[in-house]
mmCIF file of C-alpha atoms and ligand atoms in Angstrom:
data_model
loop_
_atom_site.group_PDB
_atom_site.id
_atom_site.type_symbol
_atom_site.label_atom_id
_atom_site.label_comp_id
_atom_site.label_asym_id
_atom_site.label_seq_id
_atom_site.Cartn_x
_atom_site.Cartn_y
_atom_site.Cartn_z
ATOM 1 C CA MET A 1 153.867 161.286 143.234
ATOM 2 C CA PRO A 2 153.730 163.127 146.622
ATOM 3 C CA LEU A 3 150.365 162.972 148.483
ATOM 4 C CA ASN A 4 149.115 166.592 149.848
ATOM 5 C CA ILE A 5 146.460 167.312 152.407
ATOM 6 C CA ILE A 6 144.884 170.037 154.294
ATOM 7 C CA PHE A 7 143.636 169.317 157.569
ATOM 8 C CA PHE A 8 141.216 172.146 158.445
ATOM 9 C CA GLY A 9 139.000 172.430 161.279
ATOM 10 C CA PRO A 10 138.436 174.525 164.854
ATOM 11 C CA PRO A 11 140.762 174.527 167.702
ATOM 12 C CA GLY A 12 140.556 171.276 169.416
ATOM 13 C CA ALA A 13 139.212 169.427 166.291
ATOM 14 C CA GLY A 14 141.922 166.777 166.400
ATOM 15 C CA LYS A 15 144.081 168.354 163.382
ATOM 16 C CA GLY A 16 147.452 167.666 165.136
ATOM 17 C CA THR A 17 146.322 164.425 166.860
ATOM 18 C CA GLN A 18 145.452 162.869 163.298
ATOM 19 C CA ALA A 19 148.223 164.453 161.397
ATOM 20 C CA LYS A 20 150.996 162.760 163.809
ATOM 21 C CA ILE A 21 149.109 159.576 163.374
ATOM 22 C CA ILE A 22 148.912 159.539 159.462
ATOM 23 C CA GLU A 23 152.597 160.960 159.820
ATOM 24 C CA ASP A 24 153.964 157.935 161.585
ATOM 25 C CA LYS A 25 151.869 155.160 160.221
ATOM 26 C CA TYR A 26 152.357 156.423 156.078
ATOM 27 C CA GLY A 27 155.491 158.947 156.118
ATOM 28 C CA LEU A 28 153.395 161.954 155.129
ATOM 29 C CA LYS A 29 155.120 165.054 156.816
ATOM 30 C CA GLN A 30 152.955 167.453 158.872
ATOM 31 C CA LEU A 31 153.362 170.731 158.801
ATOM 32 C CA SER A 32 151.694 172.470 161.527
ATOM 33 C CA THR A 33 152.058 176.426 161.290
ATOM 34 C CA GLY A 34 151.284 176.419 165.090
ATOM 35 C CA ASP A 35 153.832 173.750 166.409
ATOM 36 C CA MET A 36 156.116 175.774 163.943
ATOM 37 C CA LEU A 37 155.407 178.987 166.077
ATOM 38 C CA ARG A 38 155.349 177.361 169.692
ATOM 39 C CA ALA A 39 158.873 176.275 168.674
ATOM 40 C CA GLU A 40 160.062 179.863 168.027
ATOM 41 C CA ILE A 41 158.390 181.062 171.290
ATOM 42 C CA LYS A 42 160.235 178.000 173.096
ATOM 43 C CA ALA A 43 163.571 179.373 171.283
ATOM 44 C CA GLU A 44 162.819 182.676 172.432
ATOM 45 C CA THR A 45 163.481 184.308 168.992
ATOM 46 C CA GLU A 46 162.235 187.606 168.205
ATOM 47 C CA LEU A 47 159.836 186.223 165.690
ATOM 48 C CA GLY A 48 158.806 183.946 168.463
ATOM 49 C CA LEU A 49 158.352 186.610 170.903
ATOM 50 C CA ALA A 50 156.106 188.899 168.598
ATOM 51 C CA ALA A 51 154.078 186.080 167.660
ATOM 52 C CA LYS A 52 153.140 184.843 171.225
ATOM 53 C CA LYS A 53 151.355 188.168 171.940
ATOM 54 C CA VAL A 54 149.298 187.453 169.055
ATOM 55 C CA MET A 55 148.536 183.845 169.598
ATOM 56 C CA ASP A 56 147.883 184.580 173.389
ATOM 57 C CA ARG A 57 145.036 186.751 172.215
ATOM 58 C CA GLY A 58 143.927 184.000 170.044
ATOM 59 C CA GLU A 59 144.008 186.135 166.684
ATOM 60 C CA LEU A 60 146.059 185.277 163.618
ATOM 61 C CA VAL A 61 149.754 185.740 163.016
ATOM 62 C CA SER A 62 150.960 187.421 159.754
ATOM 63 C CA ASP A 63 150.487 185.882 156.818
ATOM 64 C CA GLN A 64 153.621 186.537 155.589
ATOM 65 C CA ILE A 65 155.260 184.755 158.626
ATOM 66 C CA VAL A 66 153.397 181.693 158.210
ATOM 67 C CA ILE A 67 154.028 181.589 154.424
ATOM 68 C CA ASP A 68 157.432 181.620 155.020
ATOM 69 C CA MET A 69 157.739 179.018 157.631
ATOM 70 C CA ILE A 70 155.978 176.696 155.210
ATOM 71 C CA ALA A 71 157.955 177.758 152.018
ATOM 72 C CA GLY A 72 161.069 177.065 154.488
ATOM 73 C CA ARG A 73 160.027 173.338 154.857
ATOM 74 C CA VAL A 74 158.193 172.053 151.653
ATOM 75 C CA ASP A 75 161.479 171.082 150.301
ATOM 76 C CA SER A 76 162.820 169.079 152.910
ATOM 77 C CA PRO A 77 163.363 165.413 152.349
ATOM 78 C CA GLU A 78 160.776 164.493 155.000
ATOM 79 C CA CYS A 79 158.097 166.240 152.623
ATOM 80 C CA ALA A 80 158.922 163.506 149.608
ATOM 81 C CA LYS A 81 155.822 161.419 150.011
ATOM 82 C CA GLY A 82 153.782 164.294 150.864
ATOM 83 C CA VAL A 83 152.640 166.950 153.271
ATOM 84 C CA ILE A 84 150.090 167.188 155.883
ATOM 85 C CA PHE A 85 149.169 170.671 156.199
ATOM 86 C CA ASP A 86 147.967 171.154 159.661
ATOM 87 C CA GLY A 87 146.373 174.731 160.679
ATOM 88 C CA PHE A 88 147.376 176.329 157.161
ATOM 89 C CA PRO A 89 146.156 177.897 155.285
ATOM 90 C CA ARG A 90 144.041 179.894 157.080
ATOM 91 C CA THR A 91 143.355 183.036 154.714
ATOM 92 C CA GLU A 92 143.029 183.359 151.293
ATOM 93 C CA ALA A 93 146.200 184.850 150.644
ATOM 94 C CA GLN A 94 147.807 181.936 152.478
ATOM 95 C CA ALA A 95 145.814 179.413 150.194
ATOM 96 C CA LEU A 96 147.014 181.330 147.083
ATOM 97 C CA ALA A 97 150.835 181.182 148.207
ATOM 98 C CA LEU A 98 150.460 177.672 148.821
ATOM 99 C CA ASP A 99 148.970 177.055 145.425
ATOM 100 C CA ALA A 100 151.975 178.890 143.844
ATOM 101 C CA MET A 101 154.678 176.844 146.343
ATOM 102 C CA LEU A 102 153.410 173.760 144.835
ATOM 103 C CA LYS A 103 152.829 174.744 141.487
ATOM 104 C CA ALA A 104 156.074 175.700 141.113
ATOM 105 C CA ARG A 105 157.292 171.983 142.126
ATOM 106 C CA GLY A 106 154.705 170.446 139.701
ATOM 107 C CA GLN A 107 152.190 169.683 142.824
ATOM 108 C CA SER A 108 148.878 170.559 144.009
ATOM 109 C CA ILE A 109 146.488 170.068 147.038
ATOM 110 C CA ASP A 110 145.228 166.419 146.325
ATOM 111 C CA ILE A 111 142.368 166.740 149.289
ATOM 112 C CA VAL A 112 141.243 169.075 151.937
ATOM 113 C CA MET A 113 139.544 167.513 154.847
ATOM 114 C CA GLU A 114 137.195 169.381 157.250
ATOM 115 C CA LEU A 115 137.397 168.063 160.813
ATOM 116 C CA LYS A 116 133.760 168.727 162.362
ATOM 117 C CA VAL A 117 133.557 168.817 166.169
ATOM 118 C CA ASP A 118 130.693 170.234 168.435
ATOM 119 C CA ASP A 119 131.561 173.439 170.418
ATOM 120 C CA GLY A 120 130.639 171.984 173.628
ATOM 121 C CA ALA A 121 133.207 169.288 172.680
ATOM 122 C CA LEU A 122 136.218 171.557 171.715
ATOM 123 C CA VAL A 123 135.863 173.607 174.910
ATOM 124 C CA ALA A 124 136.016 170.363 176.869
ATOM 125 C CA ARG A 125 138.935 169.599 174.794
ATOM 126 C CA ILE A 126 140.843 172.341 175.201
ATOM 127 C CA GLU A 127 140.029 172.934 179.260
ATOM 128 C CA LYS A 128 141.501 169.139 179.584
ATOM 129 C CA ARG A 129 144.443 170.206 177.861
ATOM 130 C CA ALA A 130 144.995 173.247 179.367
ATOM 131 C CA LYS A 131 145.314 171.378 182.516
ATOM 132 C CA GLU A 132 147.526 168.885 180.991
ATOM 133 C CA GLU A 133 149.822 170.800 179.121
ATOM 134 C CA GLY A 134 149.195 174.383 180.002
ATOM 135 C CA ARG A 135 149.492 176.009 176.398
ATOM 136 C CA SER A 136 149.253 179.576 176.916
ATOM 137 C CA ASP A 137 146.437 180.127 174.544
ATOM 138 C CA ASP A 138 144.296 177.519 176.204
ATOM 139 C CA ASN A 139 142.412 179.625 178.567
ATOM 140 C CA VAL A 140 138.464 180.709 178.107
ATOM 141 C CA GLU A 141 139.291 184.442 176.618
ATOM 142 C CA ALA A 142 141.658 182.883 173.913
ATOM 143 C CA LEU A 143 139.396 180.227 172.964
ATOM 144 C CA LYS A 144 136.572 182.160 172.499
ATOM 145 C CA ASN A 145 138.777 184.653 170.047
ATOM 146 C CA ARG A 146 139.907 181.421 168.395
ATOM 147 C CA LEU A 147 136.807 179.857 167.778
ATOM 148 C CA ALA A 148 135.236 183.290 166.510
ATOM 149 C CA GLN A 149 138.411 183.634 164.300
ATOM 150 C CA TYR A 150 137.953 180.027 162.840
ATOM 151 C CA ARG A 151 134.252 181.102 161.859
ATOM 152 C CA SER A 152 135.491 183.713 160.320
ATOM 153 C CA TYR A 153 138.725 182.651 158.298
ATOM 154 C CA SER A 154 136.767 179.052 157.479
ATOM 155 C CA ALA A 155 134.201 181.449 155.730
ATOM 156 C CA GLU A 156 137.113 182.881 153.707
ATOM 157 C CA VAL A 157 139.145 179.560 152.963
ATOM 158 C CA LEU A 158 136.666 176.768 152.577
ATOM 159 C CA PRO A 159 134.949 178.148 149.626
ATOM 160 C CA TYR A 160 138.250 178.486 148.076
ATOM 161 C CA TYR A 161 139.050 175.210 148.162
ATOM 162 C CA ASN A 162 135.445 173.666 147.467
ATOM 163 C CA ALA A 163 134.995 175.088 144.166
ATOM 164 C CA PRO A 164 137.682 172.718 141.892
ATOM 165 C CA ARG A 165 136.789 169.808 144.162
ATOM 166 C CA GLU A 166 134.817 168.747 147.398
ATOM 167 C CA ILE A 167 136.126 168.887 150.708
ATOM 168 C CA ALA A 168 135.970 165.883 152.693
ATOM 169 C CA VAL A 169 133.667 165.874 155.964
ATOM 170 C CA ILE A 170 135.359 164.373 159.047
ATOM 171 C CA ASP A 171 133.036 163.218 161.892
ATOM 172 C CA GLY A 172 135.489 164.677 164.497
ATOM 173 C CA MET A 173 133.255 163.805 167.282
ATOM 174 C CA ALA A 174 134.069 160.078 167.158
ATOM 175 C CA PRO A 175 136.725 158.533 168.972
ATOM 176 C CA ILE A 176 140.311 158.928 167.944
ATOM 177 C CA ALA A 177 140.938 155.680 166.361
ATOM 178 C CA ASP A 178 137.534 155.880 164.651
ATOM 179 C CA VAL A 179 138.347 159.336 163.190
ATOM 180 C CA THR A 180 141.956 157.906 161.836
ATOM 181 C CA VAL A 181 139.969 155.068 160.007
ATOM 182 C CA GLN A 182 137.669 157.726 158.279
ATOM 183 C CA ILE A 183 140.972 159.537 156.917
ATOM 184 C CA GLU A 184 142.376 156.297 155.885
ATOM 185 C CA ASN A 185 139.084 155.439 154.027
ATOM 186 C CA ILE A 186 138.958 158.826 152.281
ATOM 187 C CA LEU A 187 142.677 158.649 151.344
ATOM 188 C CA ASN A 188 142.526 155.029 150.384
ATOM 189 C CA LEU A 189 145.168 154.157 152.751
ATOM 190 C CA GLY A 190 144.034 151.733 155.031
ATOM 191 C CA GLN A 191 145.080 148.381 153.529
ATOM 192 C CA ALA A 192 148.806 150.091 152.817
ATOM 193 C CA ALA A 193 149.815 149.974 156.602
HETATM 194 P P1 AP5 B 1 147.222 175.938 166.021
HETATM 195 O O1 AP5 B 1 148.495 175.342 166.994
HETATM 196 O O2 AP5 B 1 147.022 175.547 164.630
HETATM 197 O O3 AP5 B 1 145.680 175.714 166.871
HETATM 198 P P2 AP5 B 1 144.428 175.385 166.590
HETATM 199 O O4 AP5 B 1 143.994 175.455 165.085
HETATM 200 O O5 AP5 B 1 143.909 176.171 167.610
HETATM 201 O O6 AP5 B 1 144.234 173.879 166.925
HETATM 202 P P3 AP5 B 1 144.941 173.134 168.395
HETATM 203 O O7 AP5 B 1 145.972 172.684 168.451
HETATM 204 O O8 AP5 B 1 144.221 173.739 169.390
HETATM 205 O O9 AP5 B 1 143.724 171.776 168.026
HETATM 206 P P4 AP5 B 1 143.882 170.708 166.709
HETATM 207 O O10 AP5 B 1 142.649 170.719 165.940
HETATM 208 O O11 AP5 B 1 145.291 170.546 166.499
HETATM 209 O O12 AP5 B 1 143.298 169.409 167.910
HETATM 210 P P5 AP5 B 1 144.380 168.340 168.906
HETATM 211 O O13 AP5 B 1 144.840 167.075 167.899
HETATM 212 O O14 AP5 B 1 145.799 169.345 169.307
HETATM 213 O O15 AP5 B 1 147.130 177.823 166.120
HETATM 214 C C1 AP5 B 1 147.690 178.234 167.382
HETATM 215 C C2 AP5 B 1 147.700 179.457 166.743
HETATM 216 O O16 AP5 B 1 148.858 180.028 165.926
HETATM 217 C C3 AP5 B 1 146.689 180.229 166.527
HETATM 218 O O17 AP5 B 1 145.387 180.924 166.909
HETATM 219 C C4 AP5 B 1 147.274 181.458 165.417
HETATM 220 O O18 AP5 B 1 147.856 182.711 166.464
HETATM 221 C C5 AP5 B 1 148.585 180.939 165.067
HETATM 222 N N1 AP5 B 1 148.798 180.218 163.780
HETATM 223 C C6 AP5 B 1 148.877 179.119 163.604
HETATM 224 N N2 AP5 B 1 149.043 178.895 162.117
HETATM 225 C C7 AP5 B 1 148.449 180.017 161.781
HETATM 226 C C8 AP5 B 1 148.126 180.562 160.285
HETATM 227 N N3 AP5 B 1 148.244 179.421 159.380
HETATM 228 N N4 AP5 B 1 147.846 181.524 160.059
HETATM 229 C C9 AP5 B 1 148.352 182.565 161.131
HETATM 230 N N5 AP5 B 1 148.088 182.411 162.315
HETATM 231 C C10 AP5 B 1 148.666 181.146 162.596
HETATM 232 O O19 AP5 B 1 143.458 167.727 169.835
HETATM 233 C C11 AP5 B 1 142.983 168.870 171.271
HETATM 234 C C12 AP5 B 1 142.867 167.609 172.302
HETATM 235 O O20 AP5 B 1 141.767 167.262 171.870
HETATM 236 C C13 AP5 B 1 144.377 166.952 172.574
HETATM 237 O O21 AP5 B 1 144.128 167.053 174.047
HETATM 238 C C14 AP5 B 1 143.698 165.507 172.187
HETATM 239 O O22 AP5 B 1 144.124 164.437 172.892
HETATM 240 C C15 AP5 B 1 142.034 165.596 172.025
HETATM 241 N N6 AP5 B 1 141.334 164.716 170.970
HETATM 242 C C16 AP5 B 1 141.800 164.805 169.525
HETATM 243 N N7 AP5 B 1 140.981 163.819 168.902
HETATM 244 C C17 AP5 B 1 140.193 163.659 169.839
HETATM 245 C C18 AP5 B 1 138.657 162.889 169.782
HETATM 246 N N8 AP5 B 1 138.617 162.357 168.443
HETATM 247 N N9 AP5 B 1 138.310 162.553 170.923
HETATM 248 C C19 AP5 B 1 138.472 163.085 172.044
HETATM 249 N N10 AP5 B 1 139.372 163.858 171.953
HETATM 250 C C20 AP5 B 1 140.467 164.157 171.192
#
């Protein structure tokens, strides 16, 4: 049975970093709506150009855009072992759509993990990445909005997932390798590598 995980956390929490490590080690597929949107921007598609304006302000793109992106990927053979949903869902509408998508395939979300990192460390990480990678939403104004958005949508989405199960809280302040170990322990993956 596939293993479906959600990585939830503020900008710079390490969702993408950890999702890639778990993907490489265990063959689960990382589906990052942020990465998919950035691929659209890079390809200069109509969707990408429209999304860029919203993303550069640090706001959320529309539910339907990201739901369609995820729906277009969940049946790919790469997802056979399971999916790490990275940055999705961010609204209750997205969570409901994801549940319906998985239910139609006889699946569900197995574990939700919340990566917790202090705001000061997030700002430092994003400032560092801005210098290294030049991501256009990694600037002071957009980050302020992204953090405010996070506070608002986490209050909407976390209770949705906390009801049927407990959310696994990860100390995202730890060094990258230690964060991975925390995740592996929760997933019982440590010995399988
Ligand atoms: P998205 O791409 O999802 O960005 P985000 O949530 O802001 O997250 P980041 O990519 O900034 O951080 P991360 O947690 O992945 O951290 P990372 O591993 O990269 O979304 C971007 C935008 O797209 C949104 O604002 C929105 O507009 C739109 N969007 C996307 N999904 C959407 C949705 N579902 N609905 C609506 N709109 C959506 O790490 C960050 C840095 O820290 C890296 O340099 C890394 O090397 C470093 N680092 C990682 N872990 C550690 C550690 N433990 N110690 C020290 N440094 C670390």
